[in-house]
Short mmCIF file of C-alpha atoms in Angstrom, two decimals:
data_model
loop_
_atom_site.label_atom_id
_atom_site.label_comp_id
_atom_site.label_asym_id
_atom_site.label_seq_id
_atom_site.Cartn_x
_atom_site.Cartn_y
_atom_site.Cartn_z
CA UNK A 261 -209.64 24.98 -24.62
CA UNK A 262 -211.81 22.04 -25.80
CA UNK A 263 -215.07 22.60 -23.96
CA UNK A 264 -217.93 24.27 -25.64
CA UNK A 265 -217.72 27.95 -25.25
CA UNK A 266 -220.16 30.66 -24.30
CA UNK A 267 -218.31 33.01 -26.58
CA UNK A 268 -215.31 35.53 -26.18
CA UNK A 269 -215.92 38.86 -24.50
CA UNK A 270 -214.01 41.96 -23.44
CA UNK A 271 -215.22 41.50 -19.78
CA UNK A 272 -216.49 38.48 -17.95
CA UNK A 273 -218.21 39.29 -14.59
CA UNK A 274 -218.59 36.51 -12.16
CA UNK A 275 -221.59 37.23 -9.81
CA UNK A 276 -224.85 39.17 -10.65
CA UNK A 277 -225.34 40.62 -7.13
CA UNK A 278 -224.94 44.03 -5.70
CA UNK A 279 -221.70 44.83 -7.39
CA UNK A 280 -222.12 42.80 -10.44
CA UNK A 281 -225.38 44.32 -11.66
CA UNK A 282 -223.99 47.77 -11.57
CA UNK A 283 -220.85 46.65 -13.24
CA UNK A 284 -222.73 45.05 -16.00
CA UNK A 285 -224.59 48.33 -16.62
CA UNK A 286 -221.63 50.68 -16.44
CA UNK A 287 -219.15 48.54 -18.77
CA UNK A 288 -221.84 47.73 -21.36
CA UNK A 289 -222.61 51.36 -21.74
CA UNK A 290 -219.42 51.45 -24.11
CA UNK A 291 -220.96 50.04 -27.23
CA UNK A 292 -217.38 48.94 -28.33
CA UNK A 293 -217.03 46.11 -25.85
CA UNK A 294 -218.90 43.07 -25.00
CA UNK A 295 -219.87 42.11 -21.46
CA UNK A 296 -221.00 38.56 -20.18
CA UNK A 297 -222.69 38.57 -16.67
CA UNK A 298 -222.61 34.99 -14.89
CA UNK A 299 -225.02 34.54 -11.95
CA UNK A 300 -225.15 31.17 -10.09
CA UNK A 301 -228.73 31.75 -8.95
CA UNK A 302 -231.82 32.28 -10.99
CA UNK A 303 -233.78 35.46 -12.01
CA UNK A 304 -235.10 37.63 -9.29
CA UNK A 305 -238.94 36.80 -10.24
CA UNK A 306 -239.65 35.44 -6.67
CA UNK A 307 -242.54 37.60 -5.09
CA UNK A 308 -240.90 37.71 -1.78
CA UNK A 309 -237.81 39.39 -2.99
CA UNK A 310 -240.01 42.39 -3.67
CA UNK A 311 -242.20 42.60 -0.80
CA UNK A 312 -239.85 44.25 2.03
CA UNK A 313 -241.02 41.75 4.72
CA UNK A 314 -240.19 38.90 2.34
CA UNK A 315 -236.61 38.71 3.61
CA UNK A 316 -237.94 36.26 6.29
CA UNK A 317 -238.91 33.83 3.41
CA UNK A 318 -235.56 34.45 1.39
CA UNK A 319 -233.07 33.83 3.98
CA UNK A 320 -232.55 30.13 4.21
CA UNK A 321 -234.34 29.63 1.02
CA UNK A 322 -232.14 27.93 -1.54
CA UNK A 323 -234.10 29.57 -4.12
CA UNK A 324 -232.46 32.85 -3.11
CA UNK A 325 -229.77 32.07 -0.70
CA UNK A 326 -226.40 29.98 -0.63
CA UNK A 327 -227.60 28.79 2.73
CA UNK A 328 -224.09 28.85 4.18
CA UNK A 329 -223.25 27.79 7.70
CA UNK A 330 -220.18 28.89 9.80
CA UNK A 331 -217.95 26.38 11.34
CA UNK A 332 -218.47 25.76 15.11
CA UNK A 333 -217.40 29.30 16.68
CA UNK A 334 -215.65 29.07 19.91
CA UNK A 335 -216.81 32.62 20.72
CA UNK A 336 -220.29 31.79 20.54
CA UNK A 337 -220.20 28.71 22.71
CA UNK A 338 -219.29 26.25 19.82
CA UNK A 339 -222.32 27.23 17.86
CA UNK A 340 -222.34 27.13 14.08
CA UNK A 341 -224.55 29.88 12.68
CA UNK A 342 -226.47 30.45 9.35
CA UNK A 343 -224.59 32.65 7.12
CA UNK A 344 -227.04 33.95 4.48
CA UNK A 345 -225.45 35.21 1.00
CA UNK A 346 -227.70 36.19 -1.89
CA UNK A 347 -227.80 33.49 -4.61
CA UNK A 348 -230.10 35.20 -7.21
CA UNK A 349 -229.91 38.19 -9.58
CA UNK A 350 -229.48 41.10 -7.23
CA UNK A 351 -227.65 38.87 -4.82
CA UNK A 352 -227.65 40.27 -1.30
CA UNK A 353 -229.74 43.42 -2.36
CA UNK A 354 -232.44 40.87 -2.99
CA UNK A 355 -232.52 39.55 0.39
CA UNK A 356 -230.99 42.04 2.82
CA UNK A 357 -232.51 44.61 5.32
CA UNK A 358 -232.64 47.41 2.90
CA UNK A 359 -230.98 49.88 5.03
CA UNK A 360 -228.68 52.77 3.20
CA UNK A 361 -225.64 53.26 5.15
CA UNK A 362 -222.39 54.54 4.11
CA UNK A 363 -220.27 54.41 7.24
CA UNK A 364 -218.15 57.17 8.54
CA UNK A 365 -215.82 59.41 6.59
CA UNK A 366 -212.89 58.16 8.72
CA UNK A 367 -213.52 54.82 7.37
CA UNK A 368 -212.55 55.73 4.02
CA UNK A 369 -209.53 58.00 5.27
CA UNK A 370 -208.30 55.19 7.12
CA UNK A 371 -208.30 53.15 3.92
CA UNK A 372 -206.19 55.93 2.12
CA UNK A 373 -203.83 56.19 5.33
CA UNK A 374 -203.25 52.48 4.75
CA UNK A 375 -201.68 53.43 1.32
CA UNK A 376 -204.92 52.98 -1.05
CA UNK A 377 -204.72 55.97 -2.91
CA UNK A 378 -207.95 57.49 -4.14
CA UNK A 379 -210.09 55.82 -1.34
CA UNK A 380 -210.50 58.45 1.14
CA UNK A 381 -214.00 59.94 1.92
CA UNK A 382 -213.53 62.96 -0.32
CA UNK A 383 -212.49 60.67 -3.31
CA UNK A 384 -215.26 58.24 -2.85
CA UNK A 385 -218.27 60.51 -2.14
CA UNK A 386 -218.68 61.34 -5.69
CA UNK A 387 -219.17 57.51 -6.44
CA UNK A 388 -221.82 57.36 -3.86
CA UNK A 389 -223.68 60.09 -5.28
CA UNK A 390 -223.31 59.09 -8.91
CA UNK A 391 -226.19 56.45 -8.77
CA UNK A 392 -228.08 57.97 -5.69
CA UNK A 393 -231.78 59.06 -6.05
CA UNK A 394 -232.20 60.61 -2.57
CA UNK A 395 -235.87 61.23 -1.31
CA UNK A 396 -234.87 64.83 -0.34
CA UNK A 397 -232.96 65.82 -3.67
CA UNK A 398 -229.58 66.54 -4.25
CA UNK A 399 -227.09 68.54 -2.01
CA UNK A 400 -223.44 68.44 -1.27
CA UNK A 401 -223.66 65.07 0.24
CA UNK A 402 -226.44 63.38 -1.77
CA UNK A 403 -227.31 62.73 -5.32
CA UNK A 404 -230.59 62.65 -7.13
CA UNK A 405 -231.97 61.20 -10.37
CA UNK A 406 -229.67 58.28 -10.30
CA UNK A 407 -230.83 54.63 -10.40
CA UNK A 408 -230.64 53.55 -6.75
CA UNK A 409 -233.65 55.18 -4.67
CA UNK A 410 -233.06 56.17 -1.33
CA UNK A 411 -236.41 56.57 0.44
CA UNK A 412 -238.27 57.11 3.79
CA UNK A 413 -240.03 54.27 5.41
CA UNK A 414 -243.65 53.93 5.15
CA UNK A 415 -244.72 52.82 8.69
CA UNK A 416 -244.53 54.16 12.01
CA UNK A 417 -244.27 52.66 15.57
CA UNK A 418 -244.79 54.81 18.55
CA UNK A 419 -242.65 52.45 20.55
CA UNK A 420 -239.83 53.04 18.38
CA UNK A 421 -240.21 56.90 19.03
CA UNK A 422 -240.22 56.10 22.76
CA UNK A 423 -236.88 54.19 22.38
CA UNK A 424 -235.54 56.95 20.28
CA UNK A 425 -236.25 59.47 23.11
CA UNK A 426 -234.72 57.11 25.60
CA UNK A 427 -231.57 56.93 23.27
CA UNK A 428 -231.60 60.67 23.37
CA UNK A 429 -232.13 60.96 27.06
CA UNK A 430 -229.01 58.67 27.43
CA UNK A 431 -226.94 61.22 25.38
CA UNK A 432 -227.58 60.28 21.78
CA UNK A 433 -228.42 63.38 19.69
CA UNK A 434 -231.49 63.02 17.37
CA UNK A 435 -230.50 62.90 13.66
CA UNK A 436 -232.30 62.80 10.30
CA UNK A 437 -229.64 61.49 8.04
CA UNK A 438 -226.97 59.05 9.03
CA UNK A 439 -225.17 59.39 5.68
CA UNK A 440 -223.19 62.60 5.95
CA UNK A 441 -220.09 61.46 7.11
CA UNK A 442 -220.65 61.43 10.96
CA UNK A 443 -223.42 58.95 11.90
CA UNK A 444 -223.39 59.77 15.80
CA UNK A 445 -226.83 59.70 17.08
CA UNK A 446 -230.25 58.13 17.00
CA UNK A 447 -233.02 58.35 14.24
CA UNK A 448 -234.81 56.27 11.45
CA UNK A 449 -232.93 54.69 8.68
CA UNK A 450 -233.38 55.47 5.13
CA UNK A 451 -234.23 52.38 3.09
CA UNK A 452 -233.56 51.17 -0.66
CA UNK A 453 -237.27 51.01 -1.62
CA UNK A 454 -239.50 52.79 -4.21
CA UNK A 455 -243.21 53.26 -3.28
CA UNK A 456 -242.89 50.51 -0.45
CA UNK A 457 -241.32 47.88 -2.74
CA UNK A 458 -237.90 46.56 -2.32
CA UNK A 459 -235.46 48.02 -4.96
CA UNK A 460 -232.47 45.50 -5.71
CA UNK A 461 -229.73 45.95 -8.12
CA UNK A 462 -231.24 43.82 -10.78
CA UNK A 463 -234.13 46.15 -11.22
CA UNK A 464 -232.10 49.28 -10.40
CA UNK A 465 -229.18 48.53 -13.02
CA UNK A 466 -230.05 45.67 -15.32
CA UNK A 467 -233.76 45.86 -16.30
CA UNK A 468 -233.20 49.05 -18.43
CA UNK A 469 -230.22 47.82 -20.03
CA UNK A 470 -230.92 44.20 -20.71
CA UNK A 471 -231.73 45.09 -24.60
CA UNK A 472 -228.27 46.01 -25.08
CA UNK A 473 -226.73 43.94 -27.88
CA UNK A 474 -223.31 43.94 -26.16
CA UNK A 475 -224.52 42.53 -22.86
CA UNK A 476 -225.31 38.87 -22.00
CA UNK A 477 -226.73 37.65 -18.93
CA UNK A 478 -226.72 33.95 -17.87
CA UNK A 479 -228.29 32.68 -14.83
CA UNK A 480 -227.89 29.30 -13.32
CA UNK A 481 -224.19 29.76 -14.17
CA UNK A 482 -221.80 28.69 -11.32
CA UNK A 483 -218.38 29.42 -11.94
CA UNK A 484 -215.83 26.45 -11.34
CA UNK A 485 -212.55 28.42 -11.81
CA UNK A 486 -210.70 31.17 -13.56
CA UNK A 487 -208.55 30.05 -16.28
CA UNK A 488 -204.92 31.52 -16.15
CA UNK A 489 -202.33 31.28 -18.82
CA UNK A 490 -198.81 32.97 -18.38
CA UNK A 491 -200.18 34.76 -15.22
CA UNK A 492 -203.01 36.14 -17.32
CA UNK A 493 -206.70 35.50 -16.84
CA UNK A 494 -207.99 34.28 -20.15
CA UNK A 495 -211.44 32.94 -19.07
CA UNK A 496 -213.92 31.19 -16.73
CA UNK A 497 -215.06 27.71 -16.73
CA UNK A 498 -218.62 27.52 -15.63
CA UNK A 499 -221.30 25.01 -15.04
CA UNK A 500 -224.58 26.24 -17.01
CA UNK A 501 -227.77 24.16 -16.03
CA UNK A 502 -225.59 20.98 -15.60
CA UNK A 503 -223.30 21.37 -18.51
CA UNK A 504 -219.56 22.73 -18.56
CA UNK A 505 -218.88 25.81 -20.72
CA UNK A 506 -216.03 27.94 -21.15
CA UNK A 507 -216.51 32.01 -21.28
CA UNK A 508 -213.29 33.24 -22.92
CA UNK A 509 -212.04 36.91 -22.43
CA UNK A 510 -209.72 39.14 -24.32
CA UNK A 511 -209.96 41.75 -21.60
CA UNK A 512 -210.70 41.16 -17.97
CA UNK A 513 -212.38 38.97 -15.74
CA UNK A 514 -214.01 40.61 -12.81
CA UNK A 515 -215.12 38.67 -9.69
CA UNK A 516 -217.81 40.02 -7.90
CA UNK A 517 -218.77 37.15 -6.14
CA UNK A 518 -218.43 38.61 -2.56
CA UNK A 519 -216.51 38.16 0.45
CA UNK A 520 -217.37 34.31 0.66
CA UNK A 521 -217.68 33.45 -3.01
CA UNK A 522 -214.68 35.46 -4.78
CA UNK A 523 -211.83 34.06 -2.40
CA UNK A 524 -213.30 30.46 -2.70
CA UNK A 525 -213.51 30.57 -6.32
CA UNK A 526 -209.70 31.79 -6.57
CA UNK A 527 -208.75 29.01 -4.43
CA UNK A 528 -210.43 26.53 -6.77
CA UNK A 529 -208.42 28.05 -9.58
CA UNK A 530 -205.18 27.40 -7.69
CA UNK A 531 -204.51 31.02 -6.48
CA UNK A 532 -204.11 31.37 -2.69
CA UNK A 533 -202.12 30.17 0.18
CA UNK A 534 -199.84 27.24 -1.32
CA UNK A 535 -199.92 25.11 1.87
CA UNK A 536 -203.63 25.11 1.93
CA UNK A 537 -204.09 24.50 -1.74
CA UNK A 538 -201.74 21.41 -1.59
CA UNK A 539 -203.70 19.91 1.16
CA UNK A 540 -206.80 20.02 -1.14
CA UNK A 541 -204.76 18.48 -4.14
CA UNK A 542 -205.37 21.79 -5.95
CA UNK A 543 -202.06 22.85 -8.31
CA UNK A 544 -200.79 25.92 -7.40
CA UNK A 545 -201.12 28.75 -10.09
CA UNK A 546 -200.13 31.78 -8.13
CA UNK A 547 -199.30 32.14 -4.40
CA UNK A 548 -201.35 34.85 -2.59
CA UNK A 549 -200.93 34.39 1.14
CA UNK A 550 -203.56 36.70 2.34
CA UNK A 551 -206.41 35.22 0.09
CA UNK A 552 -209.39 34.15 2.44
CA UNK A 553 -207.77 35.68 5.47
CA UNK A 554 -208.82 39.19 7.08
CA UNK A 555 -212.69 38.06 7.33
CA UNK A 556 -214.26 40.82 9.36
CA UNK A 557 -217.98 40.99 10.17
CA UNK A 558 -220.25 42.86 12.51
CA UNK A 559 -221.58 40.42 15.30
CA UNK A 560 -224.93 41.44 16.51
CA UNK A 561 -226.06 40.96 20.23
CA UNK A 562 -229.88 40.86 19.84
CA UNK A 563 -231.19 42.06 23.26
CA UNK A 564 -234.86 41.42 23.74
CA UNK A 565 -237.18 43.24 26.26
CA UNK A 566 -240.62 42.37 27.21
CA UNK A 567 -242.99 45.62 27.31
CA UNK A 568 -246.37 46.56 28.66
CA UNK A 569 -248.72 48.97 27.05
CA UNK A 570 -246.96 48.89 23.77
CA UNK A 571 -248.26 47.87 20.10
CA UNK A 572 -245.70 45.80 18.42
CA UNK A 573 -245.72 43.29 15.56
CA UNK A 574 -245.76 40.41 18.06
CA UNK A 575 -249.19 41.54 19.16
CA UNK A 576 -250.31 42.92 16.08
CA UNK A 577 -249.82 39.76 14.04
CA UNK A 578 -251.09 37.43 16.69
CA UNK A 579 -254.73 37.21 15.44
CA UNK A 580 -256.41 36.80 12.02
CA UNK A 581 -257.75 40.26 12.26
CA UNK A 582 -254.33 41.69 12.73
CA UNK A 583 -252.84 39.79 9.96
CA UNK A 584 -255.69 40.77 7.62
CA UNK A 585 -255.20 44.53 8.65
CA UNK A 586 -251.51 44.06 7.75
CA UNK A 587 -252.16 42.58 4.25
CA UNK A 588 -254.82 45.00 3.42
CA UNK A 589 -252.76 47.99 4.40
CA UNK A 590 -249.92 46.63 1.88
CA UNK A 591 -252.33 45.95 -0.91
CA UNK A 592 -253.97 49.36 -0.74
CA UNK A 593 -251.17 51.61 0.37
CA UNK A 594 -247.83 49.87 0.03
CA UNK A 595 -247.20 50.77 3.70
CA UNK A 596 -247.58 49.15 7.16
CA UNK A 597 -245.64 46.21 8.45
CA UNK A 598 -245.44 44.32 4.96
CA UNK A 599 -243.44 47.36 3.84
CA UNK A 600 -240.98 47.40 6.79
CA UNK A 601 -237.22 46.80 6.59
CA UNK A 602 -236.21 44.44 9.32
CA UNK A 603 -234.95 47.26 11.44
CA UNK A 604 -236.57 50.80 11.19
CA UNK A 605 -234.75 52.65 13.99
CA UNK A 606 -230.96 53.19 14.25
CA UNK A 607 -228.39 54.52 16.55
CA UNK A 608 -224.59 54.93 16.53
CA UNK A 609 -223.12 55.42 19.97
CA UNK A 610 -219.69 54.97 21.69
CA UNK A 611 -218.76 52.05 23.97
CA UNK A 612 -216.22 54.40 25.48
CA UNK A 613 -216.72 58.13 25.77
CA UNK A 614 -213.10 58.74 25.00
CA UNK A 615 -213.48 57.35 21.32
CA UNK A 616 -213.51 59.99 18.32
CA UNK A 617 -216.45 58.49 16.56
CA UNK A 618 -219.20 55.83 17.22
CA UNK A 619 -218.21 52.20 17.52
CA UNK A 620 -221.56 50.65 18.18
CA UNK A 621 -224.53 50.56 15.91
CA UNK A 622 -228.12 49.78 17.03
CA UNK A 623 -230.75 48.25 14.93
CA UNK A 624 -234.19 48.37 16.88
CA UNK A 625 -237.27 46.37 15.85
CA UNK A 626 -240.76 46.43 17.05
CA UNK A 627 -240.84 42.70 17.49
CA UNK A 628 -239.06 39.68 18.83
CA UNK A 629 -238.22 36.10 18.10
CA UNK A 630 -235.70 33.51 19.10
CA UNK A 631 -234.13 33.42 15.61
CA UNK A 632 -235.02 34.30 12.04
CA UNK A 633 -237.45 31.90 10.53
CA UNK A 634 -239.08 31.05 13.63
CA UNK A 635 -242.50 32.63 15.00
CA UNK A 636 -242.68 35.93 16.92
CA UNK A 637 -242.98 35.80 20.49
CA UNK A 638 -246.44 35.71 22.07
CA UNK A 639 -246.00 38.85 24.12
CA UNK A 640 -245.34 42.39 23.20
CA UNK A 641 -241.54 43.20 22.78
CA UNK A 642 -238.80 44.97 20.97
CA UNK A 643 -235.54 43.99 19.97
CA UNK A 644 -232.44 46.34 20.36
CA UNK A 645 -229.68 44.70 18.42
CA UNK A 646 -226.33 46.21 18.82
CA UNK A 647 -223.06 45.58 16.96
CA UNK A 648 -219.55 46.33 17.36
CA UNK A 649 -218.74 48.39 14.28
CA UNK A 650 -214.86 47.85 14.46
CA UNK A 651 -214.23 44.39 15.55
CA UNK A 652 -210.53 43.49 16.26
CA UNK A 653 -211.25 39.76 15.56
CA UNK A 654 -210.10 38.36 12.12
CA UNK A 655 -211.36 35.22 10.62
CA UNK A 656 -211.27 33.38 7.14
CA UNK A 657 -212.86 31.67 4.16
CA UNK A 658 -211.32 28.94 2.59
CA UNK A 659 -212.18 25.99 0.15
CA UNK A 660 -213.02 23.07 2.23
CA UNK A 661 -212.73 20.50 -0.66
CA UNK A 662 -211.71 20.89 -4.46
CA UNK A 663 -215.28 20.56 -5.58
CA UNK A 664 -216.79 23.72 -6.66
CA UNK A 665 -220.31 22.81 -5.32
CA UNK A 666 -219.13 22.21 -1.66
CA UNK A 667 -219.42 25.25 0.63
CA UNK A 668 -216.50 26.73 1.87
CA UNK A 669 -215.31 26.80 5.51
CA UNK A 670 -216.25 30.17 7.11
CA UNK A 671 -214.82 30.99 10.47
CA UNK A 672 -215.47 34.51 11.44
CA UNK A 673 -213.80 34.09 14.75
CA UNK A 674 -216.05 36.21 16.82
CA UNK A 675 -215.20 37.60 20.33
CA UNK A 676 -211.67 36.16 19.91
CA UNK A 677 -210.05 39.40 21.33
CA UNK A 678 -210.03 41.10 24.73
CA UNK A 679 -210.92 44.28 23.21
CA UNK A 680 -213.91 42.84 21.43
CA UNK A 681 -215.19 41.04 24.62
CA UNK A 682 -214.93 44.26 26.33
CA UNK A 683 -216.92 46.38 23.76
CA UNK A 684 -219.61 43.32 23.81
CA UNK A 685 -219.89 43.79 27.66
CA UNK A 686 -220.09 47.81 27.27
CA UNK A 687 -222.72 47.45 24.44
CA UNK A 688 -225.00 45.30 26.80
CA UNK A 689 -224.59 47.81 29.71
CA UNK A 690 -225.34 50.63 27.27
CA UNK A 691 -228.48 49.20 26.09
CA UNK A 692 -229.69 48.51 29.72
CA UNK A 693 -228.89 52.17 30.52
CA UNK A 694 -231.20 53.39 27.51
CA UNK A 695 -234.00 51.00 28.61
CA UNK A 696 -233.81 52.82 32.13
CA UNK A 697 -234.48 56.04 30.80
CA UNK A 698 -237.91 58.06 31.48
CA UNK A 699 -239.52 57.64 28.06
CA UNK A 700 -239.52 53.82 28.29
CA UNK A 701 -240.76 53.76 32.07
CA UNK A 702 -244.61 53.54 30.83
CA UNK A 703 -243.65 50.32 29.26
CA UNK A 704 -241.92 48.66 32.17
CA UNK A 705 -239.13 46.99 30.15
CA UNK A 706 -238.17 43.73 31.46
CA UNK A 707 -235.00 42.06 29.88
CA UNK A 708 -235.81 38.73 28.37
CA UNK A 709 -232.41 38.05 26.67
CA UNK A 710 -229.88 37.76 27.75
CA UNK A 711 -231.62 38.45 31.26
CA UNK A 712 -230.57 40.39 34.17
CA UNK A 713 -228.61 37.52 35.76
CA UNK A 714 -225.59 38.49 33.56
CA UNK A 715 -223.70 41.34 35.37
CA UNK A 716 -220.00 40.89 35.65
CA UNK A 717 -217.73 41.40 32.56
CA UNK A 718 -217.18 37.59 32.45
CA UNK A 719 -220.90 36.96 32.52
CA UNK A 720 -221.73 39.55 29.86
CA UNK A 721 -218.99 38.07 27.61
CA UNK A 722 -220.61 34.62 28.22
CA UNK A 723 -224.11 36.31 27.36
CA UNK A 724 -222.73 37.89 24.14
CA UNK A 725 -221.75 34.40 23.06
CA UNK A 726 -225.19 33.04 23.73
CA UNK A 727 -227.03 35.66 21.86
CA UNK A 728 -224.67 36.92 19.14
CA UNK A 729 -225.09 35.97 15.61
CA UNK A 730 -223.95 37.66 12.26
CA UNK A 731 -225.66 40.86 11.08
CA UNK A 732 -224.65 39.81 7.48
CA UNK A 733 -221.69 42.05 6.83
CA UNK A 734 -218.75 39.96 5.79
CA UNK A 735 -215.79 41.76 4.07
CA UNK A 736 -212.16 41.80 3.82
CA UNK A 737 -211.11 38.36 2.35
CA UNK A 738 -209.40 39.80 -0.64
CA UNK A 739 -208.05 43.04 0.83
CA UNK A 740 -206.92 45.92 -0.95
CA UNK A 741 -203.33 47.21 -0.44
CA UNK A 742 -199.55 46.81 -1.01
CA UNK A 743 -198.45 44.80 2.04
CA UNK A 744 -197.55 41.09 1.81
CA UNK A 745 -201.02 40.08 2.68
CA UNK A 746 -202.91 42.23 0.17
CA UNK A 747 -204.62 40.57 -2.57
CA UNK A 748 -205.63 43.55 -4.68
CA UNK A 749 -203.95 46.94 -5.48
CA UNK A 750 -205.80 50.20 -5.37
CA UNK A 751 -207.10 49.67 -8.94
CA UNK A 752 -208.50 46.57 -7.63
CA UNK A 753 -206.15 44.36 -9.73
CA UNK A 754 -205.35 41.18 -8.37
CA UNK A 755 -201.47 41.22 -7.42
CA UNK A 756 -199.37 39.12 -9.75
CA UNK A 757 -202.18 38.18 -12.38
CA UNK A 758 -203.02 40.20 -15.29
CA UNK A 759 -206.47 40.70 -16.67
CA UNK A 760 -208.18 39.85 -13.27
CA UNK A 761 -209.97 42.21 -10.72
CA UNK A 762 -212.15 41.63 -7.64
CA UNK A 763 -214.91 44.36 -7.38
CA UNK A 764 -216.84 43.49 -4.13
CA UNK A 765 -216.86 43.59 -0.51
CA UNK A 766 -213.83 41.14 -0.26
CA UNK A 767 -211.61 43.97 -1.20
CA UNK A 768 -212.31 46.29 1.90
CA UNK A 769 -209.02 46.38 3.95
CA UNK A 770 -211.08 47.18 7.05
CA UNK A 771 -214.86 47.02 7.60
CA UNK A 772 -216.89 50.12 7.31
CA UNK A 773 -218.79 51.73 10.33
CA UNK A 774 -222.36 50.63 9.24
CA UNK A 775 -224.19 48.23 6.81
CA UNK A 776 -221.97 47.26 3.94
CA UNK A 777 -224.48 47.23 0.83
CA UNK A 778 -223.98 50.89 0.01
CA UNK A 779 -220.07 50.91 0.21
CA UNK A 780 -220.21 47.80 -2.12
CA UNK A 781 -222.18 49.85 -4.67
CA UNK A 782 -219.61 52.51 -4.34
CA UNK A 783 -216.65 50.23 -4.91
CA UNK A 784 -218.31 48.87 -8.12
CA UNK A 785 -219.13 52.44 -9.21
CA UNK A 786 -215.49 53.42 -8.49
CA UNK A 787 -214.21 50.17 -10.15
CA UNK A 788 -216.14 50.45 -13.26
CA UNK A 789 -214.58 54.07 -13.69
CA UNK A 790 -211.16 52.88 -13.31
CA UNK A 791 -211.66 50.06 -15.67
CA UNK A 792 -212.89 52.48 -18.28
CA UNK A 793 -209.95 54.71 -17.64
CA UNK A 794 -207.50 51.70 -18.05
CA UNK A 795 -208.86 50.64 -21.10
CA UNK A 796 -208.35 53.95 -22.87
#
C-alpha cells in the first residue's frame, strides 16, 4: 500500500448514515478498539435537516442527497424516477419521513424460517427496545431512556380525523400504536422527533461520543473500493476532499452504505457477478452471484382527492398570512405544519380479506402536489398514498461503469408480476371505498388522480404505472442467508471474505411490512452486538 494512509483501525465503517452512526457509537464504546467512520457527504449542519418540513429542501439537493435516478421502468410507462438516498451524516434519517415503524412480527419470523437463525421477532425485539425512548414509557414492547426518541406528532388536522373515521367505517380498527407486532388498523404515526425537531442518527448516536479518543469521523470521504488480500478485507481506498487515501484495518471492514451504496462499492472492489464485472473491465476478486440482485421497494400510488369544506395545507399556505401563521407557530411552539412529517395518518389494510396480515400501507397527507419539489395544488385536497408491503417484483442495483463517482444503474422492476398488478388495482379500489364512507361525505371528495375514468383491472394497472413512485424503502441487494444467491450469513459476514460485514438495509432477505428506518437501526444494534461477541 503506497498511498498515504488515514491510519490503521480495528473497525472501518463505510457510511455514516442510519446504521453507521449507531455502529460507530456501539463499537467505540470499547476503549480497547479504534473505529473509523467514513461518510461521503458532509456534516449535518444544514438548517433544513432539522426542521421537519425541511425534507422538501433536502431531497433532490446534492448537499444532502445522492440524487440517484432509476433506469426507465417498463411498469411505470417507461418513466425514470428520482431515487433519493441520504448523503450526509445521519444518511436517510436526515432526509426521510421520520416515521417509526418496525413492521410485523411475521416479517422477522419469516427471516428465521428462511434459515437465518436469531432473526425471528422474539429475537430482534430486544434490539428495537435497546436504543428506544418511547413517548409513553417502557413496557413489554417498548423501551425508554435510549437515544432514539419516538414521539407524538405536534399538530392536528380535522380532515385526517375524518379519513381515519372513514377507514374505520370501511372495516379498519382504530389503533394507537403500530409497533406491537401486528399493525392492522388506522391511526396516527409515531415520529422520530424531539420537541418538534427532527432527530437523526448523527444527533442521537454520534454527538455525545465524538470526544472518544478511539473514534475518528471523516466526512467528505467517498469509498472507492474495499481492499482484499488472500480473501480477507484489509482496508478501504477512499477519496477524501479530492485526495486518495488508504484506511487500513486489522479487524473488520463494515459496509453501512445502504441498499444502493453497499453492492455498488463491492462491485467496484471486484466482488459480485463475474460476468457483469468483466463487462466493466473490473478484475474478479470474489464471485457472489446474488450481489446487487433481489432489490425490493415499496411502490406508492399517490391518489389525490379534491375536497370541499376542509382545511388542508394547500389552502393554509396559499396566502402570505397563512405562511406567516405557520412560521410563527413553529417559532413559538415548535408545532404546526413546519413540525409535520410528510405523512401523519397511517393505515394498514388487506388487499384480499383472506390474507393473514395486512399487505397495504397508507400514508395520508393533508396536502397534494404533482411531485415532491413542485408547488402545492391551488385547491383543498388530500393525498391517500398506498403501497404494496410485500411486492413480488425483484429488481437490481449494479455498477454502470468502473468509475466510483458514477451512479449505479438502479432497476426496481416495479409491477413486473401479475400479483403486484393485481394488488395495485385492489389498492385503488379500496381507497375509493374509504372515500365513499359517510365521514367523508361532507367534503364531497372528487378523485383528481388517477381519476374515475380508470375502472377495469387493465385500466387500474395503467393508472398505477402513471401515478406510482418510490416511497424510499430499497432493501435486499446483499441478502442474508445460506442459499447460492445469499451475500451475507446470519452474522452479517460476507460469504467467502473474512473481515468484511454488511450491516444495513441491503441484508434484508425480504422487505419488512412498513417503513424501513427502524428495522435498519435494529439490524445495526444486533450487528454491533454480534461483532462484540465475535471479538471476544
